JSON list of C-alpha atoms in Angstrom, two decimals:
[
{"chain": "A", "resi": 1, "resn": "MET", "atom": "CA", "xyz": [-0.07, -0.18, 0.08]},
{"chain": "A", "resi": 2, "resn": "LYS", "atom": "CA", "xyz": [1.58, 3.07, -0.96]},
{"chain": "A", "resi": 3, "resn": "THR", "atom": "CA", "xyz": [1.56, 6.24, 1.70]},
{"chain": "A", "resi": 4, "resn": "THR", "atom": "CA", "xyz": [0.68, 9.92, 0.11]},
{"chain": "A", "resi": 5, "resn": "LEU", "atom": "CA", "xyz": [2.68, 12.70, 2.04]},
{"chain": "A", "resi": 6, "resn": "THR", "atom": "CA", "xyz": [0.66, 15.83, 2.81]},
{"chain": "A", "resi": 7, "resn": "PRO", "atom": "CA", "xyz": [1.53, 18.62, 1.02]},
{"chain": "A", "resi": 8, "resn": "SER", "atom": "CA", "xyz": [3.45, 20.48, 3.74]},
{"chain": "A", "resi": 9, "resn": "LEU", "atom": "CA", "xyz": [6.00, 17.21, 4.00]},
{"chain": "A", "resi": 10, "resn": "GLU", "atom": "CA", "xyz": [5.79, 17.02, 0.28]},
{"chain": "A", "resi": 11, "resn": "LEU", "atom": "CA", "xyz": [7.34, 20.72, 0.07]},
{"chain": "A", "resi": 12, "resn": "GLU", "atom": "CA", "xyz": [9.66, 19.58, 3.20]},
{"chain": "A", "resi": 13, "resn": "ALA", "atom": "CA", "xyz": [11.38, 16.50, 1.22]},
{"chain": "A", "resi": 14, "resn": "LEU", "atom": "CA", "xyz": [11.56, 18.71, -2.47]},
{"chain": "A", "resi": 15, "resn": "GLY", "atom": "CA", "xyz": [13.15, 21.50, 0.12]},
{"chain": "A", "resi": 16, "resn": "LYS", "atom": "CA", "xyz": [16.05, 18.87, 1.64]},
{"chain": "A", "resi": 17, "resn": "LYS", "atom": "CA", "xyz": [16.23, 17.49, -2.24]},
{"chain": "A", "resi": 18, "resn": "LEU", "atom": "CA", "xyz": [17.25, 21.03, -3.47]},
{"chain": "A", "resi": 19, "resn": "ARG", "atom": "CA", "xyz": [19.61, 21.73, -0.72]},
{"chain": "A", "resi": 20, "resn": "VAL", "atom": "CA", "xyz": [21.72, 18.75, -1.72]},
{"chain": "A", "resi": 21, "resn": "ILE", "atom": "CA", "xyz": [21.40, 19.56, -5.07]},
{"chain": "A", "resi": 22, "resn": "ARG", "atom": "CA", "xyz": [23.01, 23.27, -4.65]},
{"chain": "A", "resi": 23, "resn": "LEU", "atom": "CA", "xyz": [25.50, 21.91, -2.27]},
{"chain": "A", "resi": 24, "resn": "ILE", "atom": "CA", "xyz": [26.71, 19.22, -5.30]},
{"chain": "A", "resi": 25, "resn": "GLN", "atom": "CA", "xyz": [26.68, 22.88, -7.28]},
{"chain": "A", "resi": 26, "resn": "ASP", "atom": "CA", "xyz": [28.53, 24.57, -4.88]},
{"chain": "A", "resi": 27, "resn": "LEU", "atom": "CA", "xyz": [31.16, 21.99, -4.70]},
{"chain": "A", "resi": 28, "resn": "CYS", "atom": "CA", "xyz": [31.40, 21.64, -8.45]},
{"chain": "A", "resi": 29, "resn": "LEU", "atom": "CA", "xyz": [31.68, 25.43, -8.60]},
{"chain": "A", "resi": 30, "resn": "GLU", "atom": "CA", "xyz": [34.41, 25.96, -5.59]},
{"chain": "A", "resi": 31, "resn": "ALA", "atom": "CA", "xyz": [36.32, 22.55, -6.18]},
{"chain": "A", "resi": 32, "resn": "ASP", "atom": "CA", "xyz": [37.60, 24.35, -9.59]},
{"chain": "A", "resi": 33, "resn": "SER", "atom": "CA", "xyz": [39.52, 27.04, -7.88]},
{"chain": "A", "resi": 34, "resn": "TYR", "atom": "CA", "xyz": [41.54, 23.84, -5.22]},
{"chain": "A", "resi": 35, "resn": "TRP", "atom": "CA", "xyz": [44.22, 22.08, -6.22]},
{"chain": "A", "resi": 36, "resn": "GLN", "atom": "CA", "xyz": [44.79, 20.03, -2.85]},
{"chain": "A", "resi": 37, "resn": "ILE", "atom": "CA", "xyz": [43.22, 17.16, -1.86]},
{"chain": "A", "resi": 38, "resn": "PRO", "atom": "CA", "xyz": [43.28, 17.99, 1.66]},
{"chain": "A", "resi": 39, "resn": "GLN", "atom": "CA", "xyz": [41.52, 21.61, 1.02]},
{"chain": "A", "resi": 40, "resn": "ILE", "atom": "CA", "xyz": [38.86, 19.92, -1.32]},
{"chain": "A", "resi": 41, "resn": "PHE", "atom": "CA", "xyz": [37.95, 17.19, 2.05]},
{"chain": "A", "resi": 42, "resn": "GLN", "atom": "CA", "xyz": [37.87, 20.31, 4.02]},
{"chain": "A", "resi": 43, "resn": "MET", "atom": "CA", "xyz": [35.48, 22.07, 1.28]},
{"chain": "A", "resi": 44, "resn": "ILE", "atom": "CA", "xyz": [33.24, 18.98, 1.40]},
{"chain": "A", "resi": 45, "resn": "LEU", "atom": "CA", "xyz": [33.10, 18.45, 5.21]},
{"chain": "A", "resi": 46, "resn": "ARG", "atom": "CA", "xyz": [32.49, 22.43, 5.53]},
{"chain": "A", "resi": 47, "resn": "SER", "atom": "CA", "xyz": [29.86, 22.98, 2.81]},
{"chain": "A", "resi": 48, "resn": "LEU", "atom": "CA", "xyz": [28.55, 19.31, 4.70]},
{"chain": "A", "resi": 49, "resn": "ASP", "atom": "CA", "xyz": [27.83, 21.83, 7.95]},
{"chain": "A", "resi": 50, "resn": "ASP", "atom": "CA", "xyz": [26.63, 24.69, 5.89]},
{"chain": "A", "resi": 51, "resn": "VAL", "atom": "CA", "xyz": [24.22, 23.48, 3.57]},
{"chain": "A", "resi": 52, "resn": "LEU", "atom": "CA", "xyz": [22.59, 20.10, 5.80]},
{"chain": "A", "resi": 53, "resn": "GLY", "atom": "CA", "xyz": [23.89, 21.14, 9.43]},
{"chain": "A", "resi": 54, "resn": "PHE", "atom": "CA", "xyz": [26.30, 18.36, 9.54]},
{"chain": "A", "resi": 55, "resn": "THR", "atom": "CA", "xyz": [28.43, 19.88, 12.50]},
{"chain": "A", "resi": 56, "resn": "ASN", "atom": "CA", "xyz": [30.72, 17.24, 13.17]},
{"chain": "A", "resi": 57, "resn": "SER", "atom": "CA", "xyz": [32.39, 15.21, 10.12]},
{"chain": "A", "resi": 58, "resn": "MET", "atom": "CA", "xyz": [35.36, 13.10, 8.78]},
{"chain": "A", "resi": 59, "resn": "ILE", "atom": "CA", "xyz": [36.48, 11.51, 5.86]},
{"chain": "A", "resi": 60, "resn": "TYR", "atom": "CA", "xyz": [38.42, 8.09, 5.73]},
{"chain": "A", "resi": 61, "resn": "LEU", "atom": "CA", "xyz": [40.35, 6.56, 2.47]},
{"chain": "A", "resi": 62, "resn": "ILE", "atom": "CA", "xyz": [40.68, 3.18, 1.91]},
{"chain": "A", "resi": 63, "resn": "SER", "atom": "CA", "xyz": [44.34, 2.21, 1.82]},
{"chain": "A", "resi": 64, "resn": "PRO", "atom": "CA", "xyz": [46.29, 1.00, -1.57]},
{"chain": "A", "resi": 65, "resn": "ASP", "atom": "CA", "xyz": [45.91, -2.10, -0.38]},
{"chain": "A", "resi": 66, "resn": "GLY", "atom": "CA", "xyz": [42.61, -2.26, 0.69]},
{"chain": "A", "resi": 67, "resn": "ALA", "atom": "CA", "xyz": [42.89, -3.27, 4.21]},
{"chain": "A", "resi": 68, "resn": "THR", "atom": "CA", "xyz": [42.19, -0.51, 6.23]},
{"chain": "A", "resi": 69, "resn": "LEU", "atom": "CA", "xyz": [40.28, 2.98, 6.05]},
{"chain": "A", "resi": 70, "resn": "SER", "atom": "CA", "xyz": [42.69, 5.86, 7.20]},
{"chain": "A", "resi": 71, "resn": "PHE", "atom": "CA", "xyz": [41.81, 9.27, 8.42]},
{"chain": "A", "resi": 72, "resn": "GLN", "atom": "CA", "xyz": [41.98, 11.97, 5.78]},
{"chain": "A", "resi": 73, "resn": "ALA", "atom": "CA", "xyz": [40.04, 14.95, 7.36]},
{"chain": "A", "resi": 74, "resn": "GLY", "atom": "CA", "xyz": [37.74, 16.33, 9.90]},
{"chain": "A", "resi": 75, "resn": "TRP", "atom": "CA", "xyz": [35.13, 19.40, 10.62]},
{"chain": "A", "resi": 76, "resn": "GLY", "atom": "CA", "xyz": [33.89, 20.30, 13.75]},
{"chain": "A", "resi": 77, "resn": "TYR", "atom": "CA", "xyz": [36.36, 18.98, 16.52]},
{"chain": "A", "resi": 78, "resn": "SER", "atom": "CA", "xyz": [38.63, 20.01, 18.26]},
{"chain": "A", "resi": 79, "resn": "ALA", "atom": "CA", "xyz": [41.20, 16.63, 18.18]},
{"chain": "A", "resi": 80, "resn": "ASP", "atom": "CA", "xyz": [43.02, 15.96, 15.45]},
{"chain": "A", "resi": 81, "resn": "HIS", "atom": "CA", "xyz": [42.26, 12.06, 14.28]},
{"chain": "A", "resi": 82, "resn": "LYS", "atom": "CA", "xyz": [45.23, 11.55, 12.14]},
{"chain": "A", "resi": 83, "resn": "GLY", "atom": "CA", "xyz": [46.30, 7.97, 13.09]},
{"chain": "A", "resi": 84, "resn": "ILE", "atom": "CA", "xyz": [43.13, 6.68, 13.93]},
{"chain": "A", "resi": 85, "resn": "ASP", "atom": "CA", "xyz": [42.41, 3.98, 11.17]},
{"chain": "A", "resi": 86, "resn": "TYR", "atom": "CA", "xyz": [40.50, 1.52, 10.81]},
{"chain": "A", "resi": 87, "resn": "LYS", "atom": "CA", "xyz": [40.20, -2.38, 9.42]},
{"chain": "A", "resi": 88, "resn": "LEU", "atom": "CA", "xyz": [37.67, -2.97, 6.50]},
{"chain": "A", "resi": 89, "resn": "SER", "atom": "CA", "xyz": [34.72, -4.64, 8.30]},
{"chain": "A", "resi": 90, "resn": "GLN", "atom": "CA", "xyz": [35.61, -3.11, 11.69]},
{"chain": "A", "resi": 91, "resn": "GLY", "atom": "CA", "xyz": [33.47, -0.82, 13.40]},
{"chain": "A", "resi": 92, "resn": "PHE", "atom": "CA", "xyz": [31.06, 1.90, 11.94]},
{"chain": "A", "resi": 93, "resn": "VAL", "atom": "CA", "xyz": [33.14, 3.41, 9.67]},
{"chain": "A", "resi": 94, "resn": "GLY", "atom": "CA", "xyz": [35.00, -0.17, 8.44]},
{"chain": "A", "resi": 95, "resn": "VAL", "atom": "CA", "xyz": [31.22, -2.24, 7.80]},
{"chain": "A", "resi": 96, "resn": "SER", "atom": "CA", "xyz": [30.24, 0.92, 5.80]},
{"chain": "A", "resi": 97, "resn": "ALA", "atom": "CA", "xyz": [32.56, 0.41, 3.50]},
{"chain": "A", "resi": 98, "resn": "LYS", "atom": "CA", "xyz": [33.02, -3.63, 3.49]},
{"chain": "A", "resi": 99, "resn": "THR", "atom": "CA", "xyz": [29.01, -3.26, 2.88]},
{"chain": "A", "resi": 100, "resn": "GLY", "atom": "CA", "xyz": [28.72, -0.17, 0.68]},
{"chain": "A", "resi": 101, "resn": "LYS", "atom": "CA", "xyz": [25.39, 0.88, 2.75]},
{"chain": "A", "resi": 102, "resn": "VAL", "atom": "CA", "xyz": [24.75, 3.54, 4.23]},
{"chain": "A", "resi": 103, "resn": "LEU", "atom": "CA", "xyz": [24.29, 3.04, 8.28]},
{"chain": "A", "resi": 104, "resn": "ARG", "atom": "CA", "xyz": [22.64, 4.79, 11.12]},
{"chain": "A", "resi": 105, "resn": "SER", "atom": "CA", "xyz": [22.30, 4.87, 14.72]},
{"chain": "A", "resi": 106, "resn": "GLY", "atom": "CA", "xyz": [20.49, 7.19, 16.35]},
{"chain": "A", "resi": 107, "resn": "ASN", "atom": "CA", "xyz": [20.81, 6.08, 20.25]},
{"chain": "A", "resi": 108, "resn": "LEU", "atom": "CA", "xyz": [24.74, 5.18, 20.76]},
{"chain": "A", "resi": 109, "resn": "HIS", "atom": "CA", "xyz": [24.80, 5.64, 24.27]},
{"chain": "A", "resi": 110, "resn": "ARG", "atom": "CA", "xyz": [22.35, 3.43, 25.18]},
{"chain": "A", "resi": 111, "resn": "ALA", "atom": "CA", "xyz": [23.65, 0.66, 22.94]},
{"chain": "A", "resi": 112, "resn": "LEU", "atom": "CA", "xyz": [27.31, 1.60, 24.26]},
{"chain": "A", "resi": 113, "resn": "THR", "atom": "CA", "xyz": [26.54, 1.26, 28.05]},
{"chain": "A", "resi": 114, "resn": "TYR", "atom": "CA", "xyz": [24.91, -2.02, 27.20]},
{"chain": "A", "resi": 115, "resn": "THR", "atom": "CA", "xyz": [27.70, -3.71, 24.85]},
{"chain": "A", "resi": 116, "resn": "ARG", "atom": "CA", "xyz": [30.18, -2.36, 27.94]},
{"chain": "A", "resi": 117, "resn": "ALA", "atom": "CA", "xyz": [28.08, -4.15, 30.37]},
{"chain": "A", "resi": 118, "resn": "VAL", "atom": "CA", "xyz": [28.20, -7.27, 28.63]},
{"chain": "A", "resi": 119, "resn": "ARG", "atom": "CA", "xyz": [31.67, -7.02, 27.75]},
{"chain": "A", "resi": 120, "resn": "THR", "atom": "CA", "xyz": [32.75, -6.90, 31.42]},
{"chain": "A", "resi": 121, "resn": "LYS", "atom": "CA", "xyz": [30.98, -9.73, 31.89]},
{"chain": "A", "resi": 122, "resn": "ILE", "atom": "CA", "xyz": [32.54, -11.62, 29.53]},
{"chain": "A", "resi": 123, "resn": "GLU", "atom": "CA", "xyz": [35.73, -10.80, 30.36]},
{"chain": "A", "resi": 124, "resn": "THR", "atom": "CA", "xyz": [35.83, -12.64, 33.90]},
{"chain": "A", "resi": 125, "resn": "SER", "atom": "CA", "xyz": [34.06, -15.30, 32.14]},
{"chain": "A", "resi": 126, "resn": "PRO", "atom": "CA", "xyz": [35.76, -18.75, 30.33]},
{"chain": "A", "resi": 127, "resn": "LEU", "atom": "CA", "xyz": [34.62, -17.14, 27.36]},
{"chain": "A", "resi": 128, "resn": "LYS", "atom": "CA", "xyz": [37.09, -14.26, 27.66]},
{"chain": "A", "resi": 129, "resn": "SER", "atom": "CA", "xyz": [38.79, -15.90, 24.62]},
{"chain": "A", "resi": 130, "resn": "LEU", "atom": "CA", "xyz": [36.20, -15.39, 22.20]},
{"chain": "A", "resi": 131, "resn": "LEU", "atom": "CA", "xyz": [36.47, -11.32, 22.51]},
{"chain": "A", "resi": 132, "resn": "ARG", "atom": "CA", "xyz": [37.61, -9.12, 20.03]},
{"chain": "A", "resi": 133, "resn": "GLU", "atom": "CA", "xyz": [39.70, -6.14, 20.45]},
{"chain": "A", "resi": 134, "resn": "THR", "atom": "CA", "xyz": [37.94, -2.96, 21.46]},
{"chain": "A", "resi": 135, "resn": "VAL", "atom": "CA", "xyz": [36.99, -0.47, 18.01]},
{"chain": "A", "resi": 136, "resn": "PRO", "atom": "CA", "xyz": [38.05, 3.11, 19.62]},
{"chain": "A", "resi": 137, "resn": "MET", "atom": "CA", "xyz": [34.94, 5.86, 18.73]},
{"chain": "A", "resi": 138, "resn": "PRO", "atom": "CA", "xyz": [35.57, 7.86, 16.02]},
{"chain": "A", "resi": 139, "resn": "GLY", "atom": "CA", "xyz": [35.18, 11.71, 17.43]},
{"chain": "A", "resi": 140, "resn": "LEU", "atom": "CA", "xyz": [32.92, 12.89, 19.46]},
{"chain": "A", "resi": 141, "resn": "PRO", "atom": "CA", "xyz": [33.21, 11.86, 23.53]},
{"chain": "A", "resi": 142, "resn": "GLN", "atom": "CA", "xyz": [29.31, 12.17, 23.80]},
{"chain": "A", "resi": 143, "resn": "VAL", "atom": "CA", "xyz": [27.76, 10.60, 20.51]},
{"chain": "A", "resi": 144, "resn": "GLU", "atom": "CA", "xyz": [24.69, 9.68, 20.47]},
{"chain": "A", "resi": 145, "resn": "SER", "atom": "CA", "xyz": [23.35, 9.63, 16.44]},
{"chain": "A", "resi": 146, "resn": "MET", "atom": "CA", "xyz": [26.06, 8.48, 13.85]},
{"chain": "A", "resi": 147, "resn": "MET", "atom": "CA", "xyz": [25.76, 7.93, 10.28]},
{"chain": "A", "resi": 148, "resn": "ALA", "atom": "CA", "xyz": [28.62, 6.26, 8.04]},
{"chain": "A", "resi": 149, "resn": "VAL", "atom": "CA", "xyz": [27.97, 7.27, 4.06]},
{"chain": "A", "resi": 150, "resn": "PRO", "atom": "CA", "xyz": [30.35, 4.83, 1.71]},
{"chain": "A", "resi": 151, "resn": "LEU", "atom": "CA", "xyz": [32.03, 6.95, -1.23]},
{"chain": "A", "resi": 152, "resn": "LYS", "atom": "CA", "xyz": [31.63, 5.20, -4.01]},
{"chain": "A", "resi": 153, "resn": "THR", "atom": "CA", "xyz": [33.16, 5.57, -7.55]},
{"chain": "A", "resi": 154, "resn": "ARG", "atom": "CA", "xyz": [32.56, 3.21, -10.87]},
{"chain": "A", "resi": 155, "resn": "ALA", "atom": "CA", "xyz": [35.73, 1.50, -9.89]},
{"chain": "A", "resi": 156, "resn": "GLY", "atom": "CA", "xyz": [34.42, 0.94, -6.22]},
{"chain": "A", "resi": 157, "resn": "ILE", "atom": "CA", "xyz": [33.91, 2.14, -2.74]},
{"chain": "A", "resi": 158, "resn": "ILE", "atom": "CA", "xyz": [36.83, 4.56, -2.04]},
{"chain": "A", "resi": 159, "resn": "GLY", "atom": "CA", "xyz": [35.97, 5.29, 1.61]},
{"chain": "A", "resi": 160, "resn": "VAL", "atom": "CA", "xyz": [33.41, 7.06, 3.75]},
{"chain": "A", "resi": 161, "resn": "ILE", "atom": "CA", "xyz": [32.50, 9.92, 5.33]},
{"chain": "A", "resi": 162, "resn": "LEU", "atom": "CA", "xyz": [31.38, 9.66, 8.77]},
{"chain": "A", "resi": 163, "resn": "VAL", "atom": "CA", "xyz": [29.05, 12.39, 10.38]},
{"chain": "A", "resi": 164, "resn": "GLU", "atom": "CA", "xyz": [28.11, 12.32, 14.23]},
{"chain": "A", "resi": 165, "resn": "SER", "atom": "CA", "xyz": [26.19, 14.56, 16.79]},
{"chain": "A", "resi": 166, "resn": "ALA", "atom": "CA", "xyz": [25.74, 14.94, 20.45]},
{"chain": "A", "resi": 167, "resn": "GLN", "atom": "CA", "xyz": [21.60, 14.48, 19.80]},
{"chain": "A", "resi": 168, "resn": "SER", "atom": "CA", "xyz": [19.57, 11.46, 19.60]},
{"chain": "A", "resi": 169, "resn": "ASN", "atom": "CA", "xyz": [18.57, 10.02, 16.32]},
{"chain": "A", "resi": 170, "resn": "VAL", "atom": "CA", "xyz": [19.37, 12.86, 13.80]},
{"chain": "A", "resi": 171, "resn": "PHE", "atom": "CA", "xyz": [19.91, 10.79, 11.17]},
{"chain": "A", "resi": 172, "resn": "GLY", "atom": "CA", "xyz": [16.52, 9.81, 9.99]},
{"chain": "A", "resi": 173, "resn": "GLU", "atom": "CA", "xyz": [16.02, 8.02, 6.24]}
]
Protein backbone atom coordinates (compact mmCIF):
# COMPACT_ATOMS: atom_id res chain seq x y z
CA MET A 1 0.00 0.00 0.00
CA LYS A 2 1.47 3.32 -1.07
CA THR A 3 1.41 6.16 1.43
CA THR A 4 0.90 9.71 0.29
CA LEU A 5 2.60 12.69 1.87
CA THR A 6 0.78 15.78 2.98
CA PRO A 7 1.58 18.89 0.95
CA SER A 8 3.73 20.30 3.77
CA LEU A 9 5.78 17.07 4.00
CA GLU A 10 6.15 17.02 0.22
CA LEU A 11 7.47 20.60 0.32
CA GLU A 12 9.87 19.72 3.12
CA ALA A 13 11.20 16.69 1.20
CA LEU A 14 11.55 18.78 -1.95
CA GLY A 15 13.38 21.48 0.01
CA LYS A 16 15.89 18.89 1.30
CA LYS A 17 16.51 17.61 -2.22
CA LEU A 18 17.04 21.15 -3.51
CA ARG A 19 19.57 21.85 -0.74
CA VAL A 20 21.50 18.73 -1.72
CA ILE A 21 21.45 19.78 -5.40
CA ARG A 22 22.72 23.25 -4.44
CA LEU A 23 25.43 21.61 -2.34
CA ILE A 24 26.61 19.57 -5.32
CA GLN A 25 26.57 22.64 -7.57
CA ASP A 26 28.53 24.68 -5.03
CA LEU A 27 31.05 21.88 -4.60
CA CYS A 28 31.61 21.65 -8.35
CA LEU A 29 32.09 25.40 -8.65
CA GLU A 30 34.34 25.66 -5.62
CA ALA A 31 36.39 22.54 -6.41
CA ASP A 32 37.45 24.18 -9.66
CA SER A 33 39.56 26.63 -7.64
CA TYR A 34 41.25 23.93 -5.50
CA TRP A 35 44.22 21.82 -6.48
CA GLN A 36 45.07 20.19 -3.16
CA ILE A 37 43.15 17.13 -1.91
CA PRO A 38 43.16 18.20 1.79
CA GLN A 39 41.52 21.52 0.87
CA ILE A 40 38.92 19.73 -1.24
CA PHE A 41 38.09 17.45 1.70
CA GLN A 42 37.73 20.45 4.02
CA MET A 43 35.50 22.17 1.47
CA ILE A 44 33.26 19.10 1.27
CA LEU A 45 32.96 18.80 5.06
CA ARG A 46 32.37 22.54 5.48
CA SER A 47 29.63 22.36 2.86
CA LEU A 48 27.96 19.46 4.68
CA ASP A 49 27.84 21.74 7.73
CA ASP A 50 26.65 24.84 5.82
CA VAL A 51 23.96 23.13 3.76
CA LEU A 52 22.83 20.14 5.80
CA GLY A 53 23.83 21.19 9.32
CA PHE A 54 26.28 18.29 9.82
CA THR A 55 28.57 20.03 12.31
CA ASN A 56 30.84 17.03 13.00
CA SER A 57 32.08 14.93 10.11
CA MET A 58 35.14 13.01 8.89
CA ILE A 59 36.46 11.48 5.70
CA TYR A 60 38.22 8.10 5.72
CA LEU A 61 39.81 6.61 2.59
CA ILE A 62 40.63 2.98 1.89
CA SER A 63 44.37 2.30 1.80
CA PRO A 64 45.98 1.18 -1.49
CA ASP A 65 46.18 -2.41 -0.20
CA GLY A 66 42.44 -2.33 0.59
CA ALA A 67 42.89 -3.50 4.18
CA THR A 68 42.31 -0.33 6.21
CA LEU A 69 40.54 3.02 6.20
CA SER A 70 42.66 6.02 7.17
CA PHE A 71 41.48 9.34 8.52
CA GLN A 72 41.93 12.11 5.93
CA ALA A 73 39.97 15.14 7.17
CA GLY A 74 37.66 16.23 9.96
CA TRP A 75 35.26 19.11 10.55
CA GLY A 76 33.97 20.40 13.88
CA TYR A 77 36.34 18.56 16.21
CA SER A 78 38.77 20.03 18.72
CA ALA A 79 41.32 17.24 18.25
CA ASP A 80 43.08 15.89 15.18
CA HIS A 81 42.17 12.29 14.42
CA LYS A 82 45.22 11.48 12.28
CA GLY A 83 46.45 7.98 12.95
CA ILE A 84 43.00 6.59 13.78
CA ASP A 85 42.58 3.85 11.23
CA TYR A 86 39.99 1.08 10.92
CA LYS A 87 40.26 -2.33 9.36
CA LEU A 88 37.75 -3.04 6.63
CA SER A 89 34.59 -4.36 8.36
CA GLN A 90 35.79 -3.04 11.76
CA GLY A 91 33.53 -0.59 13.56
CA PHE A 92 30.92 1.64 12.00
CA VAL A 93 33.31 3.07 9.39
CA GLY A 94 34.74 -0.28 8.32
CA VAL A 95 31.39 -2.03 8.05
CA SER A 96 30.01 0.75 5.86
CA ALA A 97 33.03 0.51 3.57
CA LYS A 98 32.90 -3.28 3.40
CA THR A 99 29.15 -3.53 2.72
CA GLY A 100 28.70 -0.36 0.67
CA LYS A 101 25.67 0.49 2.81
CA VAL A 102 24.72 3.71 4.57
CA LEU A 103 24.67 2.95 8.30
CA ARG A 104 22.76 4.98 10.88
CA SER A 105 22.48 4.73 14.62
CA GLY A 106 20.43 7.08 16.72
CA ASN A 107 20.85 6.10 20.37
CA LEU A 108 24.50 5.16 20.74
CA HIS A 109 24.82 5.97 24.44
CA ARG A 110 22.30 3.29 25.37
CA ALA A 111 23.84 0.75 22.96
CA LEU A 112 27.39 1.46 24.17
CA THR A 113 26.39 1.23 27.82
CA TYR A 114 24.79 -2.15 27.19
CA THR A 115 27.66 -3.60 25.12
CA ARG A 116 30.26 -2.41 27.63
CA ALA A 117 28.33 -4.08 30.48
CA VAL A 118 28.13 -7.34 28.51
CA ARG A 119 31.84 -7.16 27.67
CA THR A 120 32.74 -6.61 31.33
CA LYS A 121 30.79 -9.76 32.27
CA ILE A 122 32.42 -11.84 29.52
CA GLU A 123 35.93 -10.65 30.49
CA THR A 124 35.52 -12.46 33.82
CA SER A 125 34.06 -15.63 32.30
CA PRO A 126 35.48 -18.70 30.50
CA LEU A 127 34.35 -17.05 27.22
CA LYS A 128 37.01 -14.33 27.55
CA SER A 129 39.13 -15.81 24.74
CA LEU A 130 36.27 -15.19 22.28
CA LEU A 131 36.40 -11.41 22.73
CA ARG A 132 37.85 -9.28 19.95
CA GLU A 133 39.74 -6.05 20.49
CA THR A 134 37.57 -3.03 21.17
CA VAL A 135 37.19 -0.51 18.38
CA PRO A 136 37.73 3.14 19.36
CA MET A 137 34.88 5.53 18.70
CA PRO A 138 35.82 8.00 15.96
CA GLY A 139 35.22 11.52 17.24
CA LEU A 140 32.74 13.04 19.64
CA PRO A 141 33.22 11.88 23.24
CA GLN A 142 29.46 12.02 23.92
CA VAL A 143 28.21 10.83 20.52
CA GLU A 144 24.52 9.89 20.35
CA SER A 145 23.90 9.63 16.59
CA MET A 146 26.18 8.45 13.83
CA MET A 147 25.85 7.98 10.08
CA ALA A 148 28.44 6.40 7.77
CA VAL A 149 28.08 6.97 4.03
CA PRO A 150 30.30 4.96 1.66
CA LEU A 151 32.08 6.96 -1.03
CA LYS A 152 31.43 5.12 -4.29
CA THR A 153 33.06 5.52 -7.68
CA ARG A 154 32.75 3.45 -10.83
CA ALA A 155 35.78 1.49 -9.64
CA GLY A 156 34.19 0.69 -6.27
CA ILE A 157 34.12 2.05 -2.74
CA ILE A 158 37.03 4.38 -1.99
CA GLY A 159 36.14 5.49 1.52
CA VAL A 160 33.50 6.68 3.97
CA ILE A 161 32.13 10.00 5.18
CA LEU A 162 31.24 9.71 8.85
CA VAL A 163 28.83 12.20 10.42
CA GLU A 164 28.27 12.42 14.18
CA SER A 165 25.96 14.30 16.55
CA ALA A 166 25.64 14.68 20.31
CA GLN A 167 21.83 14.55 19.84
CA SER A 168 19.82 11.32 19.62
CA ASN A 169 18.13 10.14 16.45
CA VAL A 170 19.38 12.95 14.19
CA PHE A 171 19.96 11.02 10.98
CA GLY A 172 16.62 9.73 9.74
CA GLU A 173 15.77 8.31 6.35
